[in-house]
Amino acid sequence: RGIITRPRRLTFNSSLQGTGLRIDYIRLVRLGPRIEIEKFRPKRIVPKAGEVVPLELIVRNTGDTAGGGSVRLVLPADVELVAGEPTAGLAFLETGEVDTVWWEVAGRSTGRHPLRATIPGQRRGKADSTFRIDIVDRRWKQERFFLSAWGSPLFYLDGGPRSFARFGEAHFRTLLVMLPEEHIIERVAEFGMQCLVAVTGIAPHQALHAHDFMDPPRLTSEHFGNLDEIIDRFRDNPTVIGYYIVDEPNVRAYQNIAAVVEHIRRRDPTRLSYVNQHPSSAGPAWFGPRTYREVLEHFLDVIKLELLSYDRYTFFKGGDGPMFFADLAAVRQVALDYDVPFANIVQAVGSDLFNWRTPTVAEHRWLAYNSLAYGAKSLMWYEWSGDHGAVTRPEGEQLFASIQ
């Protein structure tokens, strides 16, 4: 674990004339303590000027002996320290142990401001970390509870007035994914509903989803031009409350998605950017080597979403899945930490393909009330129409009455 380096000076004195010394390598048998920064991040997404932003710093001793030290927070003139000390002492850490330091800051003006944390005297490892925090004057804010279903009335019956009326009879007022076409949005408005318009078509599916588990190509000006066309078409339309970007992306696509969210926030800051996350069972192929809580934190850290949405389906033909409450608790805690609302997408139907049993009325209530008890600000049923649709299956009337 040592570091082989070039010494500045190496002197040997010998009393034996004509002797020589050859050095093949130098091995450092002890590094001593080495305190490195693992994470330095804000626990708010897009704060306004004057709002308090918690900062979290996590350090780890990666050396081979115990040690401690201190960390210094460096702020620009337009960001003030609200809580904590500019230089904070660290715990005495054994090898591999971590310590966490918290500060609270507030921006005085809008804009992108650099924040830096540094460990004085540490010359090896990651002893310095910087990020930029965006202070905004406008942002999306949830004004009412979202109750909806995954799927569109366009794919039920003839997609006409009766289909939309049926959706409204289920007490749904928000449509999740609508094509960015004006005549469709006009139909939504006719029934007093609101919707998210899909921007998934601005680029190839791989660019925003990475479904083949490969790094996607970066988005180009052409893709952002496609996005601008949709924004310009609907940003003054009160029926459109946001933009649906993608469902259950691979972690490899996060940077592209983040660029889309940032672009939307710059062009249309009071509308929601919507991305839905996997349940924990998706695993490392989709997330990388992270716990589910780390997955959710990384999801928000990189993409900077103002609503945390996920799905978890739990009623199988052979019994109940074991992770419903574990995932719900993780989502709840991360949403609280980042001060964002969260949405739970729950199981409306049975499916031979997924080996799901059809939930009973009591199980539908169980899903809804447990989500509410954990603080969900949005409940969405999977799914409304299509192959697994609650209203298109043989037991559709029964399922509709239960969800209603």
Coordinates of C-alpha atoms in Angstrom, one line a residue:
R1 CA 0.0 0.0 0.0
G2 CA 3.0 2.3 -0.1
I3 CA 3.8 4.9 -2.7
I4 CA 7.0 4.6 -4.8
T5 CA 8.3 8.1 -5.5
R6 CA 11.4 9.9 -6.5
P7 CA 13.4 11.0 -3.4
R8 CA 14.7 14.6 -3.5
R9 CA 18.1 13.5 -2.1
L10 CA 19.5 10.1 -1.0
T11 CA 23.1 10.1 0.5
F12 CA 25.1 7.1 1.6
N13 CA 28.5 7.6 3.4
S14 CA 30.9 4.6 3.4
S15 CA 34.4 4.2 4.9
L16 CA 35.2 1.4 2.5
Q17 CA 36.9 2.7 -0.6
G18 CA 35.6 1.4 -3.9
T19 CA 32.4 0.1 -2.6
G20 CA 29.1 0.7 -4.5
L21 CA 25.4 0.5 -3.8
R22 CA 22.6 -0.3 -6.1
I23 CA 18.9 0.4 -5.3
D24 CA 16.3 -1.6 -7.1
Y25 CA 13.2 -0.1 -5.4
I26 CA 12.2 1.7 -2.3
R27 CA 9.2 0.4 -0.2
L28 CA 7.4 2.6 2.2
V29 CA 6.4 0.3 5.1
R30 CA 4.1 2.9 6.7
L31 CA 2.1 5.7 5.3
G32 CA 0.7 7.1 8.5
P33 CA -2.8 8.6 8.6
R34 CA -4.3 9.9 5.3
I35 CA -7.6 11.7 5.6
E36 CA -9.4 12.0 2.3
I37 CA -12.6 13.6 1.2
E38 CA -15.2 11.1 -0.1
K39 CA -18.2 13.3 -0.6
F40 CA -18.8 17.0 -0.4
R41 CA -22.4 18.0 -1.4
P42 CA -25.4 20.2 -0.7
K43 CA -28.5 18.6 0.6
R44 CA -30.9 20.8 -1.3
I45 CA -31.6 20.8 -5.0
V46 CA -32.3 24.3 -6.2
P47 CA -32.4 26.8 -3.3
K48 CA -33.5 30.3 -3.5
A49 CA -31.5 33.3 -2.2
G50 CA -31.7 33.4 1.6
E51 CA -32.8 29.7 2.0
V52 CA -30.6 27.6 4.3
V53 CA -28.7 24.8 2.5
P54 CA -27.2 22.0 4.6
L55 CA -23.7 20.9 3.4
E56 CA -22.4 17.4 4.0
L57 CA -18.7 16.5 4.0
I58 CA -17.7 12.8 4.5
V59 CA -14.0 12.0 5.0
R60 CA -12.2 8.6 5.4
N61 CA -8.9 7.7 6.8
T62 CA -7.2 5.7 3.9
G63 CA -3.8 5.6 5.7
D64 CA -2.4 2.7 7.7
T65 CA -2.4 4.4 11.1
A66 CA -4.9 6.3 13.1
G67 CA -5.1 10.1 12.9
G68 CA -7.2 13.1 12.8
G69 CA -7.1 16.7 11.6
S70 CA -9.4 19.5 10.5
V71 CA -11.3 20.6 7.4
R72 CA -11.8 24.2 6.2
L73 CA -14.8 25.5 4.3
V74 CA -14.1 28.2 1.7
L75 CA -17.1 30.3 0.6
P76 CA -17.4 33.0 -2.0
A77 CA -18.6 36.5 -1.0
D78 CA -22.2 35.9 -2.0
V79 CA -22.6 32.8 0.2
E80 CA -22.7 33.2 4.0
L81 CA -22.1 30.6 6.7
V82 CA -25.2 30.2 8.8
A83 CA -24.2 27.3 11.1
G84 CA -20.9 25.5 11.8
E85 CA -17.3 26.8 12.0
P86 CA -15.2 27.7 9.0
T87 CA -12.6 25.3 10.2
A88 CA -14.0 22.2 11.8
G89 CA -12.1 19.5 13.8
L90 CA -12.3 15.9 12.7
A91 CA -12.6 12.9 14.8
F92 CA -9.5 10.7 15.5
L93 CA -10.1 8.0 12.9
E94 CA -8.7 4.5 12.8
T95 CA -7.8 3.1 9.4
G96 CA -11.0 2.9 7.2
E97 CA -13.1 4.9 9.6
V98 CA -15.2 7.8 8.4
D99 CA -16.4 11.1 9.9
T100 CA -19.1 13.5 8.7
V101 CA -19.0 17.3 9.1
W102 CA -22.1 19.5 8.5
W103 CA -22.4 23.2 7.8
E104 CA -25.4 25.4 6.8
V105 CA -25.0 28.2 4.3
A106 CA -27.3 30.6 2.5
G107 CA -26.8 32.4 -0.8
R108 CA -27.3 36.2 -0.9
S109 CA -27.8 36.4 -4.7
T110 CA -28.8 34.2 -7.6
G111 CA -26.2 32.5 -9.8
R112 CA -23.8 29.6 -9.6
H113 CA -21.4 29.9 -6.7
P114 CA -18.3 27.7 -6.0
L115 CA -17.9 26.1 -2.6
R116 CA -14.7 24.4 -1.5
A117 CA -13.6 22.1 1.3
T118 CA -10.0 21.5 2.0
I119 CA -8.0 19.5 4.5
P120 CA -5.0 21.7 5.6
G121 CA -1.6 20.1 5.5
Q122 CA -2.8 17.0 3.6
R123 CA -0.7 16.6 0.5
R124 CA -1.6 13.1 -0.5
G125 CA -4.9 11.7 -1.6
K126 CA -8.1 13.7 -2.2
A127 CA -7.7 16.6 0.2
D128 CA -9.6 19.2 -1.7
S129 CA -13.2 19.2 -3.2
T130 CA -15.2 21.8 -5.0
F131 CA -18.8 22.0 -6.3
R132 CA -21.0 24.8 -7.6
I133 CA -24.3 25.6 -6.1
D134 CA -27.1 27.1 -8.1
I135 CA -29.1 29.8 -6.3
V136 CA -32.3 30.5 -8.2
D137 CA -35.2 33.0 -8.1
R138 CA -37.8 30.6 -9.5
R139 CA -38.4 26.9 -9.3
W140 CA -41.1 24.2 -9.5
K141 CA -43.1 23.7 -6.4
Q142 CA -45.7 21.0 -5.8
E143 CA -49.0 22.7 -5.1
R144 CA -51.4 19.7 -4.7
F145 CA -51.3 16.0 -4.2
F146 CA -50.7 14.0 -7.5
L147 CA -53.1 11.1 -7.9
S148 CA -52.7 9.3 -11.3
A149 CA -52.0 6.1 -13.1
W150 CA -49.2 5.0 -15.4
G151 CA -50.6 4.9 -18.9
S152 CA -52.7 7.2 -21.1
P153 CA -56.4 7.5 -21.9
L154 CA -55.3 7.7 -25.5
F155 CA -54.8 3.9 -25.5
Y156 CA -58.1 3.0 -23.9
L157 CA -61.4 2.7 -25.8
D158 CA -61.0 5.0 -28.8
G159 CA -58.8 7.5 -27.0
G160 CA -61.7 9.9 -27.2
P161 CA -64.0 11.8 -24.8
R162 CA -65.3 8.6 -23.1
S163 CA -61.7 7.4 -22.4
F164 CA -60.7 10.7 -20.8
A165 CA -64.0 10.9 -18.8
R166 CA -63.3 7.4 -17.5
F167 CA -59.9 8.5 -16.3
G168 CA -61.5 11.4 -14.5
E169 CA -64.0 9.1 -12.9
A170 CA -61.1 7.4 -11.1
H171 CA -60.4 10.8 -9.5
F172 CA -57.2 11.3 -11.6
R173 CA -56.5 14.9 -12.6
T174 CA -52.9 14.5 -13.7
L175 CA -51.8 12.6 -16.8
L176 CA -48.2 11.3 -16.6
V177 CA -47.0 10.9 -20.2
M178 CA -48.6 12.8 -23.1
L179 CA -47.2 13.2 -26.5
P180 CA -46.1 16.8 -27.2
E181 CA -48.8 17.5 -29.7
E182 CA -51.2 20.5 -29.4
H183 CA -54.4 18.6 -30.2
I184 CA -53.7 16.1 -27.4
I185 CA -53.0 18.7 -24.8
E186 CA -56.2 20.5 -25.9
R187 CA -58.1 17.3 -25.1
V188 CA -56.5 17.1 -21.7
A189 CA -57.6 20.7 -21.0
E190 CA -61.2 20.0 -22.1
F191 CA -61.5 17.6 -19.2
G192 CA -60.0 20.0 -16.6
M193 CA -56.8 17.9 -16.3
Q194 CA -53.1 18.7 -16.4
C195 CA -50.2 16.6 -17.7
L196 CA -46.5 16.0 -18.3
V197 CA -45.5 16.2 -21.9
A198 CA -42.9 13.6 -23.1
V199 CA -39.5 14.8 -24.2
T200 CA -38.1 11.3 -24.6
G201 CA -38.1 11.7 -28.3
I202 CA -35.5 14.5 -28.4
A203 CA -32.7 12.0 -28.7
P204 CA -32.2 8.2 -29.3
H205 CA -33.6 6.1 -26.4
Q206 CA -30.1 4.9 -25.5
A207 CA -29.0 8.5 -24.8
L208 CA -31.4 8.9 -21.9
H209 CA -31.8 5.4 -20.7
A210 CA -28.5 3.4 -21.4
H211 CA -30.6 0.2 -21.5
D212 CA -27.7 -1.7 -23.1
F213 CA -25.5 -1.0 -20.0
M214 CA -23.1 1.0 -22.2
D215 CA -22.0 4.6 -21.9
P216 CA -24.4 6.6 -24.1
P217 CA -23.2 9.2 -26.6
R218 CA -23.4 12.8 -25.3
L219 CA -26.3 14.9 -26.2
T220 CA -25.7 17.4 -29.1
S221 CA -27.0 20.8 -30.0
E222 CA -29.5 19.1 -32.3
H223 CA -31.0 17.2 -29.3
F224 CA -31.3 20.4 -27.3
G225 CA -32.9 22.1 -30.3
N226 CA -35.5 19.4 -30.3
L227 CA -36.1 20.0 -26.6
D228 CA -36.4 23.8 -27.2
E229 CA -39.1 23.2 -29.8
I230 CA -41.2 21.4 -27.2
I231 CA -40.5 23.9 -24.4
D232 CA -41.4 26.9 -26.7
R233 CA -44.6 25.1 -27.7
F234 CA -45.9 24.5 -24.2
R235 CA -44.2 26.7 -21.6
D236 CA -47.1 29.2 -21.6
N237 CA -49.8 26.5 -21.5
P238 CA -51.3 26.1 -18.0
T239 CA -52.3 22.5 -18.9
V240 CA -48.7 21.4 -19.0
I241 CA -47.1 21.1 -15.5
G242 CA -43.9 19.5 -16.5
Y243 CA -41.8 17.3 -18.8
Y244 CA -41.5 13.6 -18.7
I245 CA -37.9 12.6 -19.5
V246 CA -37.4 8.9 -18.9
D247 CA -38.4 5.9 -16.8
E248 CA -35.9 3.7 -14.9
P249 CA -32.6 4.8 -16.5
N250 CA -29.2 3.2 -16.1
V251 CA -26.7 5.2 -14.0
R252 CA -24.6 5.6 -17.1
A253 CA -27.3 7.9 -18.5
Y254 CA -27.4 10.2 -15.5
Q255 CA -25.1 12.9 -17.0
N256 CA -27.2 13.2 -20.1
I257 CA -30.4 13.4 -18.1
A258 CA -28.9 16.0 -15.8
A259 CA -28.1 18.1 -18.9
V260 CA -31.7 17.9 -20.0
V261 CA -33.0 18.9 -16.5
E262 CA -30.6 21.8 -16.4
H263 CA -31.7 23.0 -19.8
I264 CA -35.4 22.8 -18.8
R265 CA -34.7 24.6 -15.6
R266 CA -33.0 27.4 -17.4
R267 CA -35.7 27.7 -20.1
D268 CA -38.8 26.9 -18.0
P269 CA -37.9 27.0 -14.3
T270 CA -41.3 26.6 -12.8
R271 CA -42.2 23.3 -14.5
L272 CA -41.3 19.9 -13.2
S273 CA -38.7 17.6 -14.8
Y274 CA -39.8 14.1 -14.1
V275 CA -37.7 10.9 -14.0
N276 CA -38.7 7.7 -12.4
Q277 CA -36.2 5.5 -10.5
H278 CA -36.0 1.7 -10.2
P279 CA -36.8 -0.2 -7.0
S280 CA -33.8 -1.7 -5.2
S281 CA -34.1 -5.1 -6.8
A282 CA -32.7 -3.7 -10.1
G283 CA -29.3 -4.2 -8.7
P284 CA -25.7 -3.3 -9.6
A285 CA -26.1 -3.6 -13.4
W286 CA -28.4 -0.6 -13.3
F287 CA -27.0 1.2 -10.2
G288 CA -23.3 0.3 -9.8
P289 CA -22.0 -1.0 -6.5
R290 CA -24.2 1.1 -4.2
T291 CA -26.8 0.5 -1.5
Y292 CA -30.3 1.7 -2.4
R293 CA -30.0 4.8 -0.2
E294 CA -26.7 5.6 -2.0
V295 CA -28.5 5.0 -5.3
L296 CA -31.2 7.5 -4.5
E297 CA -28.7 10.1 -3.2
H298 CA -26.5 9.8 -6.3
F299 CA -29.7 10.1 -8.4
L300 CA -30.5 13.4 -6.8
D301 CA -26.9 14.6 -6.5
V302 CA -26.3 14.2 -10.2
I303 CA -29.6 14.9 -11.9
K304 CA -30.9 17.4 -9.3
L305 CA -34.6 16.5 -9.5
E306 CA -37.2 18.3 -7.5
L307 CA -39.5 15.2 -7.2
L308 CA -38.1 11.8 -6.2
S309 CA -40.2 9.1 -7.9
Y310 CA -39.8 5.3 -7.8
D311 CA -41.8 2.1 -8.2
R312 CA -42.1 -1.0 -6.2
Y313 CA -44.5 -3.9 -7.0
T314 CA -44.9 -6.4 -4.2
F315 CA -47.9 -8.8 -4.7
F316 CA -46.7 -12.0 -6.4
K317 CA -48.6 -15.2 -7.0
G318 CA -46.3 -17.1 -4.6
G319 CA -46.4 -14.5 -1.8
D320 CA -45.5 -10.9 -1.0
G321 CA -42.1 -9.4 -2.0
P322 CA -39.9 -8.6 1.0
M323 CA -38.6 -5.1 0.1
F324 CA -41.7 -2.9 0.0
F325 CA -41.1 -1.2 3.4
A326 CA -37.3 -1.2 3.0
D327 CA -37.5 0.7 -0.2
L328 CA -40.3 3.0 1.0
A329 CA -38.2 3.9 4.1
A330 CA -35.1 4.6 2.1
V331 CA -37.0 6.9 -0.3
R332 CA -38.8 8.7 2.6
Q333 CA -35.5 9.4 4.3
V334 CA -33.7 10.6 1.3
A335 CA -36.6 12.8 0.3
L336 CA -36.6 14.3 3.8
D337 CA -32.8 14.8 3.7
Y338 CA -33.0 16.7 0.4
D339 CA -36.3 18.4 1.2
V340 CA -38.1 17.2 -1.9
P341 CA -41.5 15.4 -2.2
F342 CA -41.6 11.8 -3.3
A343 CA -43.9 9.8 -5.5
N344 CA -44.7 6.1 -5.1
I345 CA -45.8 4.0 -8.1
V346 CA -47.7 1.0 -6.8
Q347 CA -49.3 -2.2 -8.3
A348 CA -52.8 -1.9 -9.6
V349 CA -53.0 -5.2 -11.5
G350 CA -52.0 -8.8 -11.8
S351 CA -49.7 -10.1 -14.6
D352 CA -48.7 -13.5 -15.8
L353 CA -45.6 -12.0 -17.4
F354 CA -44.4 -10.6 -14.1
N355 CA -45.9 -13.4 -11.9
W356 CA -48.1 -10.9 -10.1
R357 CA -51.3 -11.7 -8.5
T358 CA -54.3 -9.4 -8.8
P359 CA -54.4 -7.2 -5.7
T360 CA -57.6 -7.2 -3.6
V361 CA -59.5 -4.0 -2.5
A362 CA -57.8 -4.4 0.9
E363 CA -54.4 -4.7 -0.7
H364 CA -55.0 -1.6 -2.9
R365 CA -55.8 0.3 0.3
W366 CA -52.8 -1.2 2.0
L367 CA -50.5 0.2 -0.7
A368 CA -52.2 3.6 -0.7
Y369 CA -52.3 4.1 3.1
N370 CA -48.8 2.9 3.8
S371 CA -47.5 5.2 1.1
L372 CA -49.4 8.1 2.7
A373 CA -48.2 7.1 6.2
Y374 CA -44.6 7.3 5.0
G375 CA -45.2 10.8 3.5
A376 CA -45.7 10.3 -0.2
K377 CA -47.0 13.4 -2.0
S378 CA -48.0 11.5 -5.1
L379 CA -49.5 8.1 -5.7
M380 CA -49.6 6.5 -9.1
W381 CA -51.1 3.2 -10.1
Y382 CA -49.4 0.8 -12.5
E383 CA -51.0 0.7 -14.9
W384 CA -54.1 2.2 -16.5
S385 CA -54.2 0.8 -20.1
G386 CA -52.2 -1.5 -22.3
D387 CA -51.3 -5.2 -21.8
H388 CA -51.3 -4.8 -18.1
G389 CA -54.0 -2.1 -17.8
A390 CA -56.4 -2.0 -14.9
V391 CA -59.2 -1.0 -17.3
T392 CA -58.3 -3.3 -20.2
R393 CA -58.0 -6.6 -18.3
P394 CA -61.0 -9.0 -18.0
E395 CA -61.4 -8.0 -14.3
G396 CA -61.2 -4.3 -15.3
E397 CA -64.5 -3.2 -13.7
Q398 CA -63.4 -4.8 -10.4
L399 CA -60.0 -3.1 -10.5
F400 CA -61.5 0.2 -11.5
A401 CA -64.0 0.2 -8.7
S402 CA -61.2 -0.7 -6.2
I403 CA -58.8 2.1 -7.4
Q404 CA -61.6 4.6 -7.6

